[in-house]
PDB file of C-alpha atoms and ligand atoms in Angstrom:
ATOM      1  CA  MET F 238     198.252 -91.409 211.879  1.00 44.00           C
ATOM      2  CA  GLU F 239     196.111 -88.613 212.491  1.00 52.00           C
ATOM      3  CA  THR F 240     197.465 -86.647 210.197  1.00 85.00           C
ATOM      4  CA  TYR F 241     198.113 -89.878 207.769  1.00 95.00           C
ATOM      5  CA  TYR F 242     194.566 -90.684 207.371  1.00 96.00           C
ATOM      6  CA  GLN F 243     192.165 -87.541 206.868  1.00 97.00           C
ATOM      7  CA  ILE F 244     187.819 -88.172 207.460  1.00 97.00           C
ATOM      8  CA  GLU F 245     185.351 -86.071 205.830  1.00 97.00           C
ATOM      9  CA  LYS F 246     182.151 -85.320 205.489  1.00 97.00           C
ATOM     10  CA  MET F 247     180.022 -85.518 202.886  1.00 97.00           C
ATOM     11  CA  ASP F 248     176.064 -85.514 202.564  1.00 95.00           C
ATOM     12  CA  GLY F 249     174.833 -89.464 203.175  1.00 96.00           C
ATOM     13  CA  TYR F 250     178.133 -90.707 203.716  1.00 98.00           C
ATOM     14  CA  ASP F 251     181.861 -90.119 204.930  1.00 98.00           C
ATOM     15  CA  ARG F 252     185.289 -90.361 202.836  1.00 98.00           C
ATOM     16  CA  ILE F 253     188.439 -90.962 203.751  1.00 98.00           C
ATOM     17  CA  SER F 254     191.778 -89.731 201.755  1.00 96.00           C
ATOM     18  CA  SER F 255     195.257 -90.265 202.361  1.00 94.00           C
ATOM     19  CA  PRO F 256     198.104 -89.521 201.232  1.00 93.00           C
ATOM     20  CA  GLU F 257     198.092 -93.453 199.195  1.00 93.00           C
ATOM     21  CA  ASN F 258     196.034 -90.851 196.287  1.00 92.00           C
ATOM     22  CA  VAL F 259     192.763 -93.557 196.379  1.00 96.00           C
ATOM     23  CA  PHE F 260     189.004 -92.769 198.593  1.00 98.00           C
ATOM     24  CA  SER F 261     187.601 -95.243 200.444  1.00 98.00           C
ATOM     25  CA  TYR F 262     183.673 -95.051 202.547  1.00 98.00           C
ATOM     26  CA  VAL F 263     181.610 -95.148 205.099  1.00 98.00           C
ATOM     27  CA  ILE F 264     177.794 -95.822 205.141  1.00 98.00           C
ATOM     28  CA  VAL F 265     176.639 -95.951 208.801  1.00 98.00           C
ATOM     29  CA  GLY F 266     172.928 -97.343 208.838  1.00 98.00           C
ATOM     30  CA  SER F 267     171.325 -97.916 211.666  1.00 98.00           C
ATOM     31  CA  GLU F 268     172.110-101.335 212.722  1.00 98.00           C
ATOM     32  CA  SER F 269     175.316-101.864 210.587  1.00 98.00           C
ATOM     33  CA  ALA F 270     178.046 -99.872 208.361  1.00 98.00           C
ATOM     34  CA  MET F 271     179.780-100.281 205.309  1.00 98.00           C
ATOM     35  CA  LEU F 272     183.343-100.072 204.019  1.00 98.00           C
ATOM     36  CA  ILE F 273     184.255 -99.248 200.701  1.00 98.00           C
ATOM     37  CA  ASP F 274     187.766-100.796 199.839  1.00 98.00           C
ATOM     38  CA  THR F 275     190.800-100.119 201.692  1.00 98.00           C
ATOM     39  CA  GLY F 276     193.335 -97.990 200.416  1.00 98.00           C
ATOM     40  CA  TYR F 277     196.880 -99.614 200.022  1.00 98.00           C
ATOM     41  CA  GLY F 278     196.601 -99.994 203.845  1.00 97.00           C
ATOM     42  CA  TYR F 279     199.904 -98.652 204.809  1.00 97.00           C
ATOM     43  CA  GLY F 280     198.926 -97.017 207.590  1.00 96.00           C
ATOM     44  CA  ASN F 281     196.625 -98.244 210.418  1.00 96.00           C
ATOM     45  CA  PHE F 282     193.602 -98.381 207.896  1.00 97.00           C
ATOM     46  CA  ARG F 283     190.714-100.294 210.391  1.00 97.00           C
ATOM     47  CA  GLU F 284     191.344 -97.839 213.081  1.00 97.00           C
ATOM     48  CA  VAL F 285     190.494 -94.320 211.314  1.00 97.00           C
ATOM     49  CA  VAL F 286     187.450 -96.414 210.269  1.00 98.00           C
ATOM     50  CA  ARG F 287     186.458 -97.493 214.027  1.00 98.00           C
ATOM     51  CA  THR F 288     186.509 -93.706 214.947  1.00 97.00           C
ATOM     52  CA  ILE F 289     183.689 -92.914 212.131  1.00 98.00           C
ATOM     53  CA  THR F 290     181.953 -96.410 213.347  1.00 98.00           C
ATOM     54  CA  GLU F 291     181.347 -98.721 215.925  1.00 98.00           C
ATOM     55  CA  LYS F 292     178.537-100.710 214.580  1.00 98.00           C
ATOM     56  CA  PRO F 293     178.976-104.676 212.314  1.00 98.00           C
ATOM     57  CA  LEU F 294     180.986-103.785 209.140  1.00 98.00           C
ATOM     58  CA  TYR F 295     180.236-104.591 205.838  1.00 98.00           C
ATOM     59  CA  ILE F 296     183.194-104.192 204.228  1.00 98.00           C
ATOM     60  CA  ILE F 297     183.442-103.893 199.914  1.00 98.00           C
ATOM     61  CA  ASN F 298     186.114-104.281 197.108  1.00 98.00           C
ATOM     62  CA  THR F 299     185.144-102.666 194.594  1.00 98.00           C
ATOM     63  CA  HIS F 300     187.654-104.820 192.374  1.00 98.00           C
ATOM     64  CA  GLY F 301     190.977-106.424 193.234  1.00 98.00           C
ATOM     65  CA  HIS F 302     193.483-103.963 192.122  1.00 97.00           C
ATOM     66  CA  CYS F 303     196.041-103.625 195.017  1.00 97.00           C
ATOM     67  CA  ASP F 304     195.091 -99.152 195.940  1.00 97.00           C
ATOM     68  CA  HIS F 305     191.911-100.663 196.363  1.00 98.00           C
ATOM     69  CA  ALA F 306     191.684-104.015 199.012  1.00 98.00           C
ATOM     70  CA  GLY F 307     195.622-103.304 200.263  1.00 98.00           C
ATOM     71  CA  GLY F 308     193.958-101.991 203.661  1.00 98.00           C
ATOM     72  CA  ASN F 309     191.444-105.651 203.711  1.00 98.00           C
ATOM     73  CA  ALA F 310     193.017-107.400 206.598  1.00 98.00           C
ATOM     74  CA  GLN F 311     193.371-105.394 209.128  1.00 98.00           C
ATOM     75  CA  PHE F 312     190.036-106.595 209.751  1.00 98.00           C
ATOM     76  CA  GLU F 313     188.527-110.108 211.100  1.00 97.00           C
ATOM     77  CA  GLU F 314     185.639-109.080 208.959  1.00 98.00           C
ATOM     78  CA  PRO F 315     185.225-110.696 206.068  1.00 98.00           C
ATOM     79  CA  VAL F 316     185.622-108.533 202.589  1.00 98.00           C
ATOM     80  CA  TYR F 317     183.035-108.469 199.675  1.00 98.00           C
ATOM     81  CA  ILE F 318     184.599-108.814 195.927  1.00 98.00           C
ATOM     82  CA  HIS F 319     183.353-110.250 192.276  1.00 98.00           C
ATOM     83  CA  GLU F 320     184.184-113.268 191.546  1.00 98.00           C
ATOM     84  CA  LYS F 321     186.181-112.734 188.478  1.00 98.00           C
ATOM     85  CA  ASP F 322     188.063-110.636 190.612  1.00 98.00           C
ATOM     86  CA  MET F 323     189.155-112.895 194.061  1.00 98.00           C
ATOM     87  CA  GLU F 324     192.085-114.541 192.458  1.00 98.00           C
ATOM     88  CA  LEU F 325     193.562-110.438 191.202  1.00 98.00           C
ATOM     89  CA  CYS F 326     193.045-109.426 194.606  1.00 98.00           C
ATOM     90  CA  ARG F 327     195.133-112.689 196.349  1.00 98.00           C
ATOM     91  CA  GLU F 328     197.629-111.296 193.800  1.00 97.00           C
ATOM     92  CA  HIS F 329     198.284-108.097 194.328  1.00 97.00           C
ATOM     93  CA  THR F 330     198.285-108.723 198.121  1.00 98.00           C
ATOM     94  CA  SER F 331     200.207-110.792 197.454  1.00 98.00           C
ATOM     95  CA  GLU F 332     204.159-110.066 199.171  1.00 97.00           C
ATOM     96  CA  ASN F 333     206.010-109.133 196.507  1.00 96.00           C
ATOM     97  CA  ILE F 334     203.103-107.263 195.226  1.00 96.00           C
ATOM     98  CA  ARG F 335     203.384-105.452 198.176  1.00 97.00           C
ATOM     99  CA  ARG F 336     206.854-104.683 198.710  1.00 97.00           C
ATOM    100  CA  ASP F 337     206.895-102.858 195.595  1.00 95.00           C
ATOM    101  CA  ASN F 338     204.109-101.044 195.937  1.00 95.00           C
ATOM    102  CA  ALA F 339     205.114 -99.374 199.468  1.00 96.00           C
ATOM    103  CA  GLU F 340     209.218 -98.867 197.900  1.00 95.00           C
ATOM    104  CA  ARG F 341     207.059 -96.660 195.231  1.00 93.00           C
ATOM    105  CA  ALA F 342     205.479 -95.269 198.131  1.00 94.00           C
ATOM    106  CA  LYS F 343     208.369 -93.542 199.532  1.00 94.00           C
ATOM    107  CA  HIS F 344     208.803 -91.412 195.788  1.00 91.00           C
ATOM    108  CA  ASN F 345     205.125 -90.800 194.712  1.00 88.00           C
ATOM    109  CA  LEU F 346     205.061 -88.607 192.264  1.00 82.00           C
ATOM    110  CA  ASP F 347     201.893 -85.590 192.264  1.00 80.00           C
ATOM    111  CA  TYR F 348     200.823 -85.066 189.288  1.00 71.00           C
ATOM    112  CA  GLU F 349     199.374 -82.284 189.217  1.00 73.00           C
ATOM    113  CA  THR F 350     202.638 -80.526 190.888  1.00 80.00           C
ATOM    114  CA  GLY F 351     204.640 -82.877 189.747  1.00 79.00           C
ATOM    115  CA  ASN F 352     206.952 -83.062 192.657  1.00 87.00           C
ATOM    116  CA  GLU F 353     207.617 -86.356 194.787  1.00 90.00           C
ATOM    117  CA  TYR F 354     206.672 -86.694 198.579  1.00 91.00           C
ATOM    118  CA  ASN F 355     207.607 -90.786 200.676  1.00 93.00           C
ATOM    119  CA  GLY F 356     203.479 -91.607 200.638  1.00 93.00           C
ATOM    120  CA  LEU F 357     204.050 -93.955 203.620  1.00 96.00           C
ATOM    121  CA  PRO F 358     203.310 -92.731 207.179  1.00 95.00           C
ATOM    122  CA  GLU F 359     206.026 -92.697 210.015  1.00 92.00           C
ATOM    123  CA  GLU F 360     205.011 -96.005 211.690  1.00 92.00           C
ATOM    124  CA  PHE F 361     205.136 -98.282 208.699  1.00 96.00           C
ATOM    125  CA  HIS F 362     207.032-101.271 208.623  1.00 96.00           C
ATOM    126  CA  MET F 363     207.566-102.884 205.979  1.00 97.00           C
ATOM    127  CA  GLU F 364     207.970-107.085 207.082  1.00 97.00           C
ATOM    128  CA  THR F 365     204.247-106.377 208.745  1.00 96.00           C
ATOM    129  CA  TYR F 366     202.276-105.000 205.185  1.00 97.00           C
ATOM    130  CA  ALA F 367     204.531-107.991 203.048  1.00 97.00           C
ATOM    131  CA  ALA F 368     202.784-110.471 205.014  1.00 97.00           C
ATOM    132  CA  LEU F 369     198.949-109.474 205.606  1.00 96.00           C
ATOM    133  CA  GLY F 370     198.051-110.850 202.482  1.00 97.00           C
ATOM    134  CA  CYS F 371     194.231-110.713 201.128  1.00 98.00           C
ATOM    135  CA  GLY F 372     191.818-110.732 203.814  1.00 98.00           C
ATOM    136  CA  ASP F 373     188.825-113.064 204.116  1.00 98.00           C
ATOM    137  CA  LEU F 374     187.261-112.557 201.162  1.00 98.00           C
ATOM    138  CA  ARG F 375     183.880-113.848 200.326  1.00 98.00           C
ATOM    139  CA  VAL F 376     182.295-113.695 196.700  1.00 98.00           C
ATOM    140  CA  VAL F 377     179.054-111.271 195.821  1.00 98.00           C
ATOM    141  CA  LYS F 378     177.382-110.729 193.038  1.00 98.00           C
ATOM    142  CA  GLU F 379     174.630-108.678 190.928  1.00 98.00           C
ATOM    143  CA  GLY F 380     171.798-107.773 192.813  1.00 98.00           C
ATOM    144  CA  ASP F 381     173.018-108.622 195.873  1.00 98.00           C
ATOM    145  CA  VAL F 382     171.176-105.753 198.252  1.00 98.00           C
ATOM    146  CA  PHE F 383     173.291-104.626 202.086  1.00 98.00           C
ATOM    147  CA  ASP F 384     170.572-103.603 204.778  1.00 98.00           C
ATOM    148  CA  LEU F 385     172.083-101.265 206.672  1.00 98.00           C
ATOM    149  CA  GLY F 386     169.157-101.171 208.508  1.00 98.00           C
ATOM    150  CA  GLY F 387     167.360 -97.143 206.783  1.00 98.00           C
ATOM    151  CA  ILE F 388     169.573 -97.654 204.465  1.00 98.00           C
ATOM    152  CA  HIS F 389     169.736-100.540 201.472  1.00 98.00           C
ATOM    153  CA  MET F 390     173.069-100.279 199.362  1.00 98.00           C
ATOM    154  CA  GLU F 391     173.044-103.077 196.124  1.00 98.00           C
ATOM    155  CA  ILE F 392     175.439-104.508 194.395  1.00 98.00           C
ATOM    156  CA  LEU F 393     175.524-103.526 190.016  1.00 98.00           C
ATOM    157  CA  GLU F 394     178.243-105.687 187.840  1.00 98.00           C
ATOM    158  CA  THR F 395     180.546-103.003 185.881  1.00 98.00           C
ATOM    159  CA  PRO F 396     182.756-104.123 185.068  1.00 98.00           C
ATOM    160  CA  GLY F 397     185.937-102.814 182.635  1.00 97.00           C
ATOM    161  CA  HIS F 398     189.046-101.664 184.168  1.00 96.00           C
ATOM    162  CA  THR F 399     189.076-104.943 186.086  1.00 97.00           C
ATOM    163  CA  LYS F 400     186.810-107.789 184.766  1.00 98.00           C
ATOM    164  CA  GLY F 401     184.840-108.575 188.573  1.00 98.00           C
ATOM    165  CA  GLY F 402     184.217-104.967 189.119  1.00 98.00           C
ATOM    166  CA  ILE F 403     181.841-104.585 191.074  1.00 98.00           C
ATOM    167  CA  SER F 404     179.662-100.497 191.766  1.00 98.00           C
ATOM    168  CA  VAL F 405     177.372-100.426 195.046  1.00 98.00           C
ATOM    169  CA  PHE F 406     174.442 -98.474 194.769  1.00 98.00           C
ATOM    170  CA  TYR F 407     172.934 -96.369 197.752  1.00 98.00           C
ATOM    171  CA  ARG F 408     169.475 -96.616 196.837  1.00 98.00           C
ATOM    172  CA  GLU F 409     167.590 -93.963 199.170  1.00 98.00           C
ATOM    173  CA  LYS F 410     170.861 -91.334 197.741  1.00 98.00           C
ATOM    174  CA  ASN F 411     170.289 -92.205 194.491  1.00 98.00           C
ATOM    175  CA  LEU F 412     173.921 -92.726 194.533  1.00 98.00           C
ATOM    176  CA  LEU F 413     175.957 -95.009 192.908  1.00 98.00           C
ATOM    177  CA  PHE F 414     180.014 -95.182 194.170  1.00 98.00           C
ATOM    178  CA  ILE F 415     181.722 -97.023 191.504  1.00 98.00           C
ATOM    179  CA  GLY F 416     185.639 -97.523 192.495  1.00 98.00           C
ATOM    180  CA  ASP F 417     187.532 -97.600 189.010  1.00 97.00           C
ATOM    181  CA  ALA F 418     185.439 -98.877 186.442  1.00 97.00           C
ATOM    182  CA  ALA F 419     184.477 -95.066 184.712  1.00 97.00           C
ATOM    183  CA  GLY F 420     186.474 -91.546 185.381  1.00 94.00           C
ATOM    184  CA  HIS F 421     188.106 -88.941 183.198  1.00 93.00           C
ATOM    185  CA  PHE F 422     191.088 -91.745 183.251  1.00 92.00           C
ATOM    186  CA  VAL F 423     190.133 -94.987 183.328  1.00 92.00           C
ATOM    187  CA  TRP F 424     193.663 -97.490 182.486  1.00 91.00           C
ATOM    188  CA  LEU F 425     192.362-100.374 180.176  1.00 92.00           C
ATOM    189  CA  PHE F 426     195.194-102.180 178.998  1.00 89.00           C
ATOM    190  CA  SER F 427     196.031-104.456 181.756  1.00 89.00           C
ATOM    191  CA  GLU F 428     195.471-108.585 181.027  1.00 92.00           C
ATOM    192  CA  GLU F 429     192.491-107.910 184.226  1.00 95.00           C
ATOM    193  CA  THR F 430     190.521-105.251 181.441  1.00 95.00           C
ATOM    194  CA  THR F 431     187.685-106.605 179.832  1.00 96.00           C
ATOM    195  CA  SER F 432     186.954-106.162 175.903  1.00 94.00           C
ATOM    196  CA  ARG F 433     186.403-102.047 174.819  1.00 94.00           C
ATOM    197  CA  GLU F 434     182.503-103.263 174.172  1.00 96.00           C
ATOM    198  CA  GLU F 435     182.472-104.708 177.674  1.00 97.00           C
ATOM    199  CA  TYR F 436     183.562-101.336 179.235  1.00 97.00           C
ATOM    200  CA  ILE F 437     181.052 -99.692 176.857  1.00 97.00           C
ATOM    201  CA  GLN F 438     178.643-101.862 178.385  1.00 98.00           C
ATOM    202  CA  THR F 439     178.529-100.350 181.673  1.00 98.00           C
ATOM    203  CA  LEU F 440     178.910 -96.481 181.033  1.00 98.00           C
ATOM    204  CA  GLU F 441     175.527 -97.050 179.117  1.00 98.00           C
ATOM    205  CA  LYS F 442     174.111 -99.026 182.487  1.00 98.00           C
ATOM    206  CA  MET F 443     175.812 -96.546 184.337  1.00 98.00           C
ATOM    207  CA  TYR F 444     174.593 -93.626 182.182  1.00 98.00           C
ATOM    208  CA  ALA F 445     170.825 -95.475 182.230  1.00 98.00           C
ATOM    209  CA  LEU F 446     170.949 -96.184 185.979  1.00 98.00           C
ATOM    210  CA  ASN F 447     170.220 -92.144 186.014  1.00 98.00           C
ATOM    211  CA  ALA F 448     172.217 -91.846 189.550  1.00 98.00           C
ATOM    212  CA  ALA F 449     171.884 -88.435 191.343  1.00 98.00           C
ATOM    213  CA  GLY F 450     175.856 -88.883 191.990  1.00 98.00           C
ATOM    214  CA  TYR F 451     178.789 -91.003 190.871  1.00 98.00           C
ATOM    215  CA  ILE F 452     181.844 -91.196 192.847  1.00 98.00           C
ATOM    216  CA  GLY F 453     184.789 -92.881 191.945  1.00 97.00           C
ATOM    217  CA  GLY F 454     188.008 -94.011 194.213  1.00 97.00           C
ATOM    218  CA  HIS F 455     190.477 -91.204 192.315  1.00 94.00           C
ATOM    219  CA  ASN F 456     188.483 -88.783 191.440  1.00 91.00           C
ATOM    220  CA  PRO F 457     187.740 -85.524 194.331  1.00 92.00           C
ATOM    221  CA  ASP F 458     184.782 -84.475 192.528  1.00 94.00           C
ATOM    222  CA  VAL F 459     181.331 -86.589 192.333  1.00 96.00           C
ATOM    223  CA  ILE F 460     181.032 -87.504 188.826  1.00 96.00           C
ATOM    224  CA  GLU F 461     177.411 -85.542 187.232  1.00 97.00           C
ATOM    225  CA  ARG F 462     176.116 -88.258 184.880  1.00 97.00           C
ATOM    226  CA  GLU F 463     176.722 -85.713 181.752  1.00 96.00           C
ATOM    227  CA  ASP F 464     180.554 -87.067 181.731  1.00 96.00           C
ATOM    228  CA  PHE F 465     179.478 -90.852 181.110  1.00 97.00           C
ATOM    229  CA  LEU F 466     178.807 -89.150 177.098  1.00 96.00           C
ATOM    230  CA  LEU F 467     182.301 -87.935 176.920  1.00 96.00           C
ATOM    231  CA  TYR F 468     183.381 -90.820 178.955  1.00 97.00           C
ATOM    232  CA  ILE F 469     181.572 -92.498 176.141  1.00 97.00           C
ATOM    233  CA  ARG F 470     183.058 -90.666 173.231  1.00 96.00           C
ATOM    234  CA  ALA F 471     186.535 -91.383 174.136  1.00 95.00           C
ATOM    235  CA  ALA F 472     186.102 -95.148 174.317  1.00 95.00           C
ATOM    236  CA  LYS F 473     184.288 -95.386 171.157  1.00 95.00           C
ATOM    237  CA  GLU F 474     186.930 -92.760 169.078  1.00 94.00           C
ATOM    238  CA  ALA F 475     190.190 -94.160 171.194  1.00 92.00           C
ATOM    239  CA  ASP F 476     192.480 -95.220 168.093  1.00 91.00           C
ATOM    240  CA  TYR F 477     195.920 -97.071 169.683  1.00 90.00           C
ATOM    241  CA  GLU F 478     198.084 -95.439 166.515  1.00 89.00           C
ATOM    242  CA  LYS F 479     197.128 -91.218 167.231  1.00 90.00           C
ATOM    243  CA  GLY F 480     197.865 -92.923 171.100  1.00 91.00           C
ATOM    244  CA  GLU F 481     200.064 -90.287 173.757  1.00 90.00           C
ATOM    245  CA  PRO F 482     202.714 -92.942 175.444  1.00 88.00           C
ATOM    246  CA  PHE F 483     202.434 -93.232 178.303  1.00 85.00           C
ATOM    247  CA  HIS F 484     205.784 -93.988 179.934  1.00 75.00           C
ATOM    248  CA  ALA F 485     205.413 -92.539 183.941  1.00 66.00           C
ATOM    249  CA  PHE F 486     204.736 -96.196 185.131  1.00 63.00           C
ATOM    250  CA  PHE F 487     205.565 -98.479 182.444  1.00 62.00           C
ATOM    251  CA  GLY F 488     209.521 -96.867 180.835  1.00 60.00           C
ATOM    252  CA  GLU F 489     209.834 -97.898 177.122  1.00 60.00           C
ATOM    253  CA  GLU F 490     209.444-101.422 177.398  1.00 63.00           C
ATOM    254  CA  TYR F 491     206.110-102.169 177.543  1.00 68.00           C
ATOM    255  CA  CYS F 492     203.879 -99.030 176.885  1.00 82.00           C
ATOM    256  CA  PRO F 493     200.119 -98.511 176.989  1.00 89.00           C
ATOM    257  CA  ARG F 494     199.393 -95.946 175.043  1.00 91.00           C
ATOM    258  CA  VAL F 495     196.781 -92.155 176.743  1.00 91.00           C
ATOM    259  CA  CYS F 496     194.234 -91.714 174.050  1.00 93.00           C
ATOM    260  CA  ALA F 497     191.894 -88.740 175.168  1.00 94.00           C
ATOM    261  CA  VAL F 498     189.103 -86.784 173.147  1.00 94.00           C
ATOM    262  CA  ASP F 499     189.917 -84.197 170.711  1.00 92.00           C
ATOM    263  CA  GLY F 500     193.397 -84.517 170.666  1.00 90.00           C
ATOM    264  CA  MET F 501     193.571 -83.288 173.887  1.00 93.00           C
ATOM    265  CA  THR F 502     197.143 -84.344 175.773  1.00 91.00           C
ATOM    266  CA  LEU F 503     198.025 -85.605 179.791  1.00 88.00           C
ATOM    267  CA  LYS F 504     199.055 -81.947 179.772  1.00 89.00           C
ATOM    268  CA  GLU F 505     195.822 -81.520 179.863  1.00 91.00           C
ATOM    269  CA  MET F 506     194.529 -83.688 182.158  1.00 88.00           C
ATOM    270  CA  PHE F 507     193.287 -81.184 184.533  1.00 86.00           C
ATOM    271  CA  GLN F 508     191.590 -78.904 182.600  1.00 89.00           C
ATOM    272  CA  PRO F 509     187.111 -79.507 181.776  1.00 90.00           C
ATOM    273  CA  GLY F 510     186.206 -81.881 178.896  1.00 93.00           C
ATOM    274  CA  PHE F 511     190.037 -84.343 179.428  1.00 94.00           C
ATOM    275  CA  ALA F 512     188.347 -87.717 179.149  1.00 95.00           C
ATOM    276  CA  ALA F 513     190.976 -90.743 178.359  1.00 94.00           C
ATOM    277  CA  VAL F 514     191.089 -94.109 178.541  1.00 93.00           C
ATOM    278  CA  VAL F 515     194.531 -95.940 178.635  1.00 92.00           C
ATOM    279  CA  ILE F 516     195.193 -98.869 176.199  1.00 92.00           C
ATOM    280  CA  SER F 517     197.570-101.489 175.277  1.00 88.00           C
ATOM    281  CA  ALA F 518     197.910-102.324 171.592  1.00 83.00           C
ATOM    282  CA  GLU F 519     195.749-105.047 171.419  1.00 78.00           C
ATOM    283  CA  LYS F 520     193.068-103.192 173.258  1.00 70.00           C
TER     284      LYS F 520
HETATM  285 ZN1   ZN O 899     191.937-100.156 189.591  1.00 50.99          ZN
END
């Protein structure tokens, strides 16, 4: 377990990473603490969080996707999520989706090297994992504030990637934890995605916030405000007809397309200046 999850001390928060390829964040105030997202929860995630803090814990799901809510049920504490993502969260933590995800994780792909690796920890037990459920979900909305003692965490609605996507604003540090709401490679093709216009409004709202840093669920680097201008351009210019098929996850039958700025391709995903949205014909 110790080697499955890693904890890094950042400026004002802790970052938890693992072979699950998703980041969770812990912010500790003088009275209580906040956990932002719970990963897939393949390992003993709760125990790792509890090595950081024993304080009362508020748990937030930035959205209902399985890689952000899968570890919810390891906790007794309630998990706060936007109402519009509740159903999505229940579906994404259902038995069938858990089994599919865990099977797929045995052959996780390293995007950068193209190598396959087993993304499950040694102690993983399929039957236990499949039956976990979604945790004790509670509703949050725009403007809700969690006072951790000297630290105020405010909920902002940031729909796009999902209809009920939220971000959490750490007022004292001027940092915004955004989940998958923005980035250089945003999936906007699913049923749970909003219209492209609504996604663009979210990007503009985040840009206007003028945060010192934007911290995502998959990007190891802190996103800077200026990057949002590129993301907005990627979203506005995206044209399905000119997009590059995204077979990696979806095969031939249902295939969203990657629309990147300046005619860039997936091969250039980790180059500076790359920004893309992945869209379906309808979106
Ligand atoms: Zn997501």
